[in-house]
Amino acid sequence: MSKIVKVNKGKQGWGGPLTLKATDELKYVVSVTGGGIHPVAKKIAEMTGTTAVDSFKDPVPKEETMVAVIDCGGTARCGTYPRIGIPTINVKVMSPSGPLAKFMTEDIFVSGVTPGDLENVSDGETQELAATKSESETQSGNEDINNPKDKITVNDNITVTAIWKDIQ
């Protein structure tokens, strides 16, 4: 049985909850916070049996990224990872804003998160949350998997620059 983690929004945070489940393909928790691996990323990796990596030092392909943990008070990183389909946890309190705000939806983005906002859940609870997520994905459908700009790898500031140029 896989370990499943529910990520709730923090005090005065926004979005979520996110449900994270590692697979053979989704095996990394990327920390894009500067200064190493953030405690939230470390705890998620411990709870799910995945590997936490400092994305600035050791970038991994987006196809292998289960979740990105960021500390962005602005708009660029906050929207970058949701834009490419990676669930995003912002440890700073903020709500969607800026040019990438349309990608920061409650089903893929959560903010204000601390290690205390993480909890283990059972498969039964996960199925209920997945059904809700499935409905919202069907409604949004704004990703084009055949579009080369949706195949950018998670690679520190290069991703931010590439997407920023693309949307202007």
PDB file of C-alpha atoms in Angstrom:
ATOM      1  CA  MET A   1       0.000   0.000   0.000  1.00  0.00           C
ATOM      2  CA  SER A   2       1.359   3.419  -0.953  1.00  0.00           C
ATOM      3  CA  LYS A   3       1.687   6.163   1.571  1.00  0.00           C
ATOM      4  CA  ILE A   4      -0.688   9.014   0.853  1.00  0.00           C
ATOM      5  CA  VAL A   5      -0.371  12.546   2.211  1.00  0.00           C
ATOM      6  CA  LYS A   6      -3.042  15.231   2.387  1.00  0.00           C
ATOM      7  CA  VAL A   7      -1.703  18.790   2.281  1.00  0.00           C
ATOM      8  CA  ASN A   8      -4.026  21.335   3.860  1.00  0.00           C
ATOM      9  CA  LYS A   9      -3.709  25.076   3.432  1.00  0.00           C
ATOM     10  CA  GLY A  10      -1.934  26.786   6.292  1.00  0.00           C
ATOM     11  CA  LYS A  11      -3.320  29.427   8.600  1.00  0.00           C
ATOM     12  CA  GLN A  12      -4.626  32.178   6.305  1.00  0.00           C
ATOM     13  CA  GLY A  13      -3.386  30.142   3.329  1.00  0.00           C
ATOM     14  CA  TRP A  14      -5.269  29.438   0.121  1.00  0.00           C
ATOM     15  CA  GLY A  15      -6.162  26.423  -1.996  1.00  0.00           C
ATOM     16  CA  GLY A  16      -6.058  22.705  -1.545  1.00  0.00           C
ATOM     17  CA  PRO A  17      -6.257  20.350  -0.047  1.00  0.00           C
ATOM     18  CA  LEU A  18      -3.826  18.419  -2.207  1.00  0.00           C
ATOM     19  CA  THR A  19      -3.561  14.637  -2.070  1.00  0.00           C
ATOM     20  CA  LEU A  20      -0.108  13.287  -2.858  1.00  0.00           C
ATOM     21  CA  LYS A  21       0.668   9.681  -3.682  1.00  0.00           C
ATOM     22  CA  ALA A  22       4.047   8.506  -4.912  1.00  0.00           C
ATOM     23  CA  THR A  23       4.306   6.159  -7.885  1.00  0.00           C
ATOM     24  CA  ASP A  24       7.223   4.555  -9.687  1.00  0.00           C
ATOM     25  CA  GLU A  25       7.198   7.574 -12.006  1.00  0.00           C
ATOM     26  CA  LEU A  26       6.422  10.314  -9.455  1.00  0.00           C
ATOM     27  CA  LYS A  27       9.293   9.859  -7.038  1.00  0.00           C
ATOM     28  CA  TYR A  28      10.614  13.347  -6.252  1.00  0.00           C
ATOM     29  CA  VAL A  29       9.588  16.207  -4.004  1.00  0.00           C
ATOM     30  CA  VAL A  30      11.364  19.252  -5.403  1.00  0.00           C
ATOM     31  CA  SER A  31      12.273  22.064  -3.046  1.00  0.00           C
ATOM     32  CA  VAL A  32      12.554  25.368  -4.883  1.00  0.00           C
ATOM     33  CA  THR A  33      13.145  27.521  -1.843  1.00  0.00           C
ATOM     34  CA  GLY A  34      16.837  28.440  -1.899  1.00  0.00           C
ATOM     35  CA  GLY A  35      19.057  27.358   0.954  1.00  0.00           C
ATOM     36  CA  GLY A  36      18.550  23.621   0.594  1.00  0.00           C
ATOM     37  CA  ILE A  37      15.570  21.375   1.204  1.00  0.00           C
ATOM     38  CA  HIS A  38      12.674  23.029   3.062  1.00  0.00           C
ATOM     39  CA  PRO A  39      11.241  21.187   6.125  1.00  0.00           C
ATOM     40  CA  VAL A  40       7.855  20.791   4.349  1.00  0.00           C
ATOM     41  CA  ALA A  41       9.545  19.062   1.390  1.00  0.00           C
ATOM     42  CA  LYS A  42      11.577  16.887   3.728  1.00  0.00           C
ATOM     43  CA  LYS A  43       8.507  15.792   5.705  1.00  0.00           C
ATOM     44  CA  ILE A  44       6.478  14.993   2.558  1.00  0.00           C
ATOM     45  CA  ALA A  45       9.355  12.866   1.247  1.00  0.00           C
ATOM     46  CA  GLU A  46       9.556  11.015   4.578  1.00  0.00           C
ATOM     47  CA  MET A  47       5.780  10.473   4.686  1.00  0.00           C
ATOM     48  CA  THR A  48       5.533   9.212   1.079  1.00  0.00           C
ATOM     49  CA  GLY A  49       8.804   7.316   0.819  1.00  0.00           C
ATOM     50  CA  THR A  50      10.048   9.580  -1.981  1.00  0.00           C
ATOM     51  CA  THR A  51      13.222  11.645  -2.357  1.00  0.00           C
ATOM     52  CA  ALA A  52      13.428  15.363  -1.588  1.00  0.00           C
ATOM     53  CA  VAL A  53      15.769  17.297  -3.865  1.00  0.00           C
ATOM     54  CA  ASP A  54      16.999  20.884  -3.975  1.00  0.00           C
ATOM     55  CA  SER A  55      15.824  21.809  -7.462  1.00  0.00           C
ATOM     56  CA  PHE A  56      18.308  24.662  -7.762  1.00  0.00           C
ATOM     57  CA  LYS A  57      21.218  22.221  -7.339  1.00  0.00           C
ATOM     58  CA  ASP A  58      19.750  18.969  -8.678  1.00  0.00           C
ATOM     59  CA  PRO A  59      16.881  19.560 -11.132  1.00  0.00           C
ATOM     60  CA  VAL A  60      14.756  16.546 -12.042  1.00  0.00           C
ATOM     61  CA  PRO A  61      12.395  15.983 -14.988  1.00  0.00           C
ATOM     62  CA  LYS A  62       8.836  17.198 -14.464  1.00  0.00           C
ATOM     63  CA  GLU A  63       7.554  13.723 -15.336  1.00  0.00           C
ATOM     64  CA  GLU A  64       9.202  12.419 -12.156  1.00  0.00           C
ATOM     65  CA  THR A  65       8.100  15.281  -9.890  1.00  0.00           C
ATOM     66  CA  MET A  66       5.297  14.446  -7.468  1.00  0.00           C
ATOM     67  CA  VAL A  67       5.111  17.965  -5.981  1.00  0.00           C
ATOM     68  CA  ALA A  68       7.017  21.257  -5.900  1.00  0.00           C
ATOM     69  CA  VAL A  69       7.542  23.092  -2.610  1.00  0.00           C
ATOM     70  CA  ILE A  70       8.234  26.785  -3.173  1.00  0.00           C
ATOM     71  CA  ASP A  71       8.645  29.939  -1.088  1.00  0.00           C
ATOM     72  CA  CYS A  72       7.461  32.576  -3.507  1.00  0.00           C
ATOM     73  CA  GLY A  73       5.793  35.766  -2.347  1.00  0.00           C
ATOM     74  CA  GLY A  74       5.561  37.033  -5.916  1.00  0.00           C
ATOM     75  CA  THR A  75       3.918  35.464  -8.927  1.00  0.00           C
ATOM     76  CA  ALA A  76       6.445  33.695 -11.178  1.00  0.00           C
ATOM     77  CA  ARG A  77       7.263  30.433  -9.349  1.00  0.00           C
ATOM     78  CA  CYS A  78       3.751  30.305  -7.879  1.00  0.00           C
ATOM     79  CA  GLY A  79       2.230  29.811 -11.299  1.00  0.00           C
ATOM     80  CA  THR A  80       5.082  28.079 -13.095  1.00  0.00           C
ATOM     81  CA  TYR A  81       4.680  24.635 -11.594  1.00  0.00           C
ATOM     82  CA  PRO A  82       0.855  24.557 -11.723  1.00  0.00           C
ATOM     83  CA  ARG A  83       1.147  25.714 -15.355  1.00  0.00           C
ATOM     84  CA  ILE A  84       3.089  22.556 -16.232  1.00  0.00           C
ATOM     85  CA  GLY A  85       0.770  20.320 -14.204  1.00  0.00           C
ATOM     86  CA  ILE A  86       2.837  19.877 -11.044  1.00  0.00           C
ATOM     87  CA  PRO A  87       1.011  20.180  -7.712  1.00  0.00           C
ATOM     88  CA  THR A  88       2.529  23.147  -5.885  1.00  0.00           C
ATOM     89  CA  ILE A  89       2.909  23.941  -2.207  1.00  0.00           C
ATOM     90  CA  ASN A  90       3.853  27.503  -1.328  1.00  0.00           C
ATOM     91  CA  VAL A  91       5.173  27.839   2.216  1.00  0.00           C
ATOM     92  CA  LYS A  92       4.339  31.550   2.058  1.00  0.00           C
ATOM     93  CA  VAL A  93       0.788  32.807   2.505  1.00  0.00           C
ATOM     94  CA  MET A  94      -0.618  34.097  -0.771  1.00  0.00           C
ATOM     95  CA  SER A  95      -3.526  33.711  -3.129  1.00  0.00           C
ATOM     96  CA  PRO A  96      -3.441  33.619  -6.940  1.00  0.00           C
ATOM     97  CA  SER A  97      -2.236  36.797  -8.594  1.00  0.00           C
ATOM     98  CA  GLY A  98      -0.173  37.922 -11.540  1.00  0.00           C
ATOM     99  CA  PRO A  99       0.061  36.676 -15.118  1.00  0.00           C
ATOM    100  CA  LEU A 100      -0.013  32.961 -14.171  1.00  0.00           C
ATOM    101  CA  ALA A 101      -2.888  33.213 -11.672  1.00  0.00           C
ATOM    102  CA  LYS A 102      -5.260  31.277 -13.939  1.00  0.00           C
ATOM    103  CA  PHE A 103      -3.125  28.148 -13.412  1.00  0.00           C
ATOM    104  CA  MET A 104      -3.178  28.422  -9.603  1.00  0.00           C
ATOM    105  CA  THR A 105      -6.368  26.521  -8.891  1.00  0.00           C
ATOM    106  CA  GLU A 106      -7.397  24.941  -5.597  1.00  0.00           C
ATOM    107  CA  ASP A 107      -6.860  21.428  -6.966  1.00  0.00           C
ATOM    108  CA  ILE A 108      -3.167  21.982  -7.781  1.00  0.00           C
ATOM    109  CA  PHE A 109      -1.999  24.826  -5.522  1.00  0.00           C
ATOM    110  CA  VAL A 110      -1.967  25.411  -1.772  1.00  0.00           C
ATOM    111  CA  SER A 111      -0.244  28.113   0.283  1.00  0.00           C
ATOM    112  CA  GLY A 112       0.818  28.975   3.806  1.00  0.00           C
ATOM    113  CA  VAL A 113       1.791  25.339   4.429  1.00  0.00           C
ATOM    114  CA  THR A 114       3.843  24.233   7.443  1.00  0.00           C
ATOM    115  CA  PRO A 115       4.866  20.684   8.414  1.00  0.00           C
ATOM    116  CA  GLY A 116       1.853  20.671  10.757  1.00  0.00           C
ATOM    117  CA  ASP A 117      -0.509  20.965   7.760  1.00  0.00           C
ATOM    118  CA  LEU A 118       0.497  17.531   6.414  1.00  0.00           C
ATOM    119  CA  GLU A 119      -1.421  14.380   7.326  1.00  0.00           C
ATOM    120  CA  ASN A 120      -1.512  10.725   6.323  1.00  0.00           C
ATOM    121  CA  VAL A 121      -4.779   9.562   4.752  1.00  0.00           C
ATOM    122  CA  SER A 122      -6.253   6.182   3.874  1.00  0.00           C
ATOM    123  CA  ASP A 123      -7.102   4.928   0.384  1.00  0.00           C
ATOM    124  CA  GLY A 124     -10.836   5.405   1.089  1.00  0.00           C
ATOM    125  CA  GLU A 125     -10.357   9.088   1.828  1.00  0.00           C
ATOM    126  CA  THR A 126      -8.160   9.393  -1.268  1.00  0.00           C
ATOM    127  CA  GLN A 127     -10.816   7.942  -3.584  1.00  0.00           C
ATOM    128  CA  GLU A 128     -13.292  10.541  -2.353  1.00  0.00           C
ATOM    129  CA  LEU A 129     -10.792  13.370  -2.937  1.00  0.00           C
ATOM    130  CA  ALA A 130      -9.799  11.946  -6.356  1.00  0.00           C
ATOM    131  CA  ALA A 131     -13.414  11.958  -7.527  1.00  0.00           C
ATOM    132  CA  THR A 132     -13.659  15.657  -6.682  1.00  0.00           C
ATOM    133  CA  LYS A 133     -10.341  16.385  -8.407  1.00  0.00           C
ATOM    134  CA  SER A 134     -11.389  14.443 -11.507  1.00  0.00           C
ATOM    135  CA  GLU A 135     -14.469  16.606 -11.927  1.00  0.00           C
ATOM    136  CA  SER A 136     -12.470  19.838 -11.686  1.00  0.00           C
ATOM    137  CA  GLU A 137      -9.829  18.572 -14.162  1.00  0.00           C
ATOM    138  CA  THR A 138     -12.542  17.753 -16.676  1.00  0.00           C
ATOM    139  CA  GLN A 139     -13.899  21.275 -16.351  1.00  0.00           C
ATOM    140  CA  SER A 140     -10.540  23.100 -16.641  1.00  0.00           C
ATOM    141  CA  GLY A 141      -8.805  21.143 -19.459  1.00  0.00           C
ATOM    142  CA  ASN A 142      -6.455  23.980 -20.385  1.00  0.00           C
ATOM    143  CA  GLU A 143      -3.283  21.923 -20.927  1.00  0.00           C
ATOM    144  CA  ASP A 144      -2.285  20.815 -24.408  1.00  0.00           C
ATOM    145  CA  ILE A 145      -0.036  17.770 -24.031  1.00  0.00           C
ATOM    146  CA  ASN A 146       1.066  18.065 -27.657  1.00  0.00           C
ATOM    147  CA  ASN A 147       2.259  21.634 -27.185  1.00  0.00           C
ATOM    148  CA  PRO A 148       6.074  21.748 -26.797  1.00  0.00           C
ATOM    149  CA  LYS A 149       5.858  24.502 -24.191  1.00  0.00           C
ATOM    150  CA  ASP A 150       3.986  22.025 -21.922  1.00  0.00           C
ATOM    151  CA  LYS A 151       6.961  19.647 -22.045  1.00  0.00           C
ATOM    152  CA  ILE A 152       9.464  21.925 -20.322  1.00  0.00           C
ATOM    153  CA  THR A 153      11.453  20.145 -17.633  1.00  0.00           C
ATOM    154  CA  VAL A 154      11.550  21.452 -14.100  1.00  0.00           C
ATOM    155  CA  ASN A 155      14.875  23.198 -14.140  1.00  0.00           C
ATOM    156  CA  ASP A 156      15.233  26.074 -11.668  1.00  0.00           C
ATOM    157  CA  ASN A 157      15.039  29.539 -13.247  1.00  0.00           C
ATOM    158  CA  ILE A 158      15.150  28.302 -16.836  1.00  0.00           C
ATOM    159  CA  THR A 159      11.562  27.060 -16.521  1.00  0.00           C
ATOM    160  CA  VAL A 160      10.369  30.376 -15.131  1.00  0.00           C
ATOM    161  CA  THR A 161      12.059  32.293 -17.937  1.00  0.00           C
ATOM    162  CA  ALA A 162      10.770  29.991 -20.675  1.00  0.00           C
ATOM    163  CA  ILE A 163       7.166  30.135 -19.517  1.00  0.00           C
ATOM    164  CA  TRP A 164       7.283  33.868 -18.793  1.00  0.00           C
ATOM    165  CA  LYS A 165       8.459  34.545 -22.330  1.00  0.00           C
ATOM    166  CA  ASP A 166       5.782  32.227 -23.686  1.00  0.00           C
ATOM    167  CA  ILE A 167       2.858  34.003 -22.070  1.00  0.00           C
ATOM    168  CA  GLN A 168       3.863  37.517 -23.043  1.00  0.00           C
TER     169      GLN A 168
END
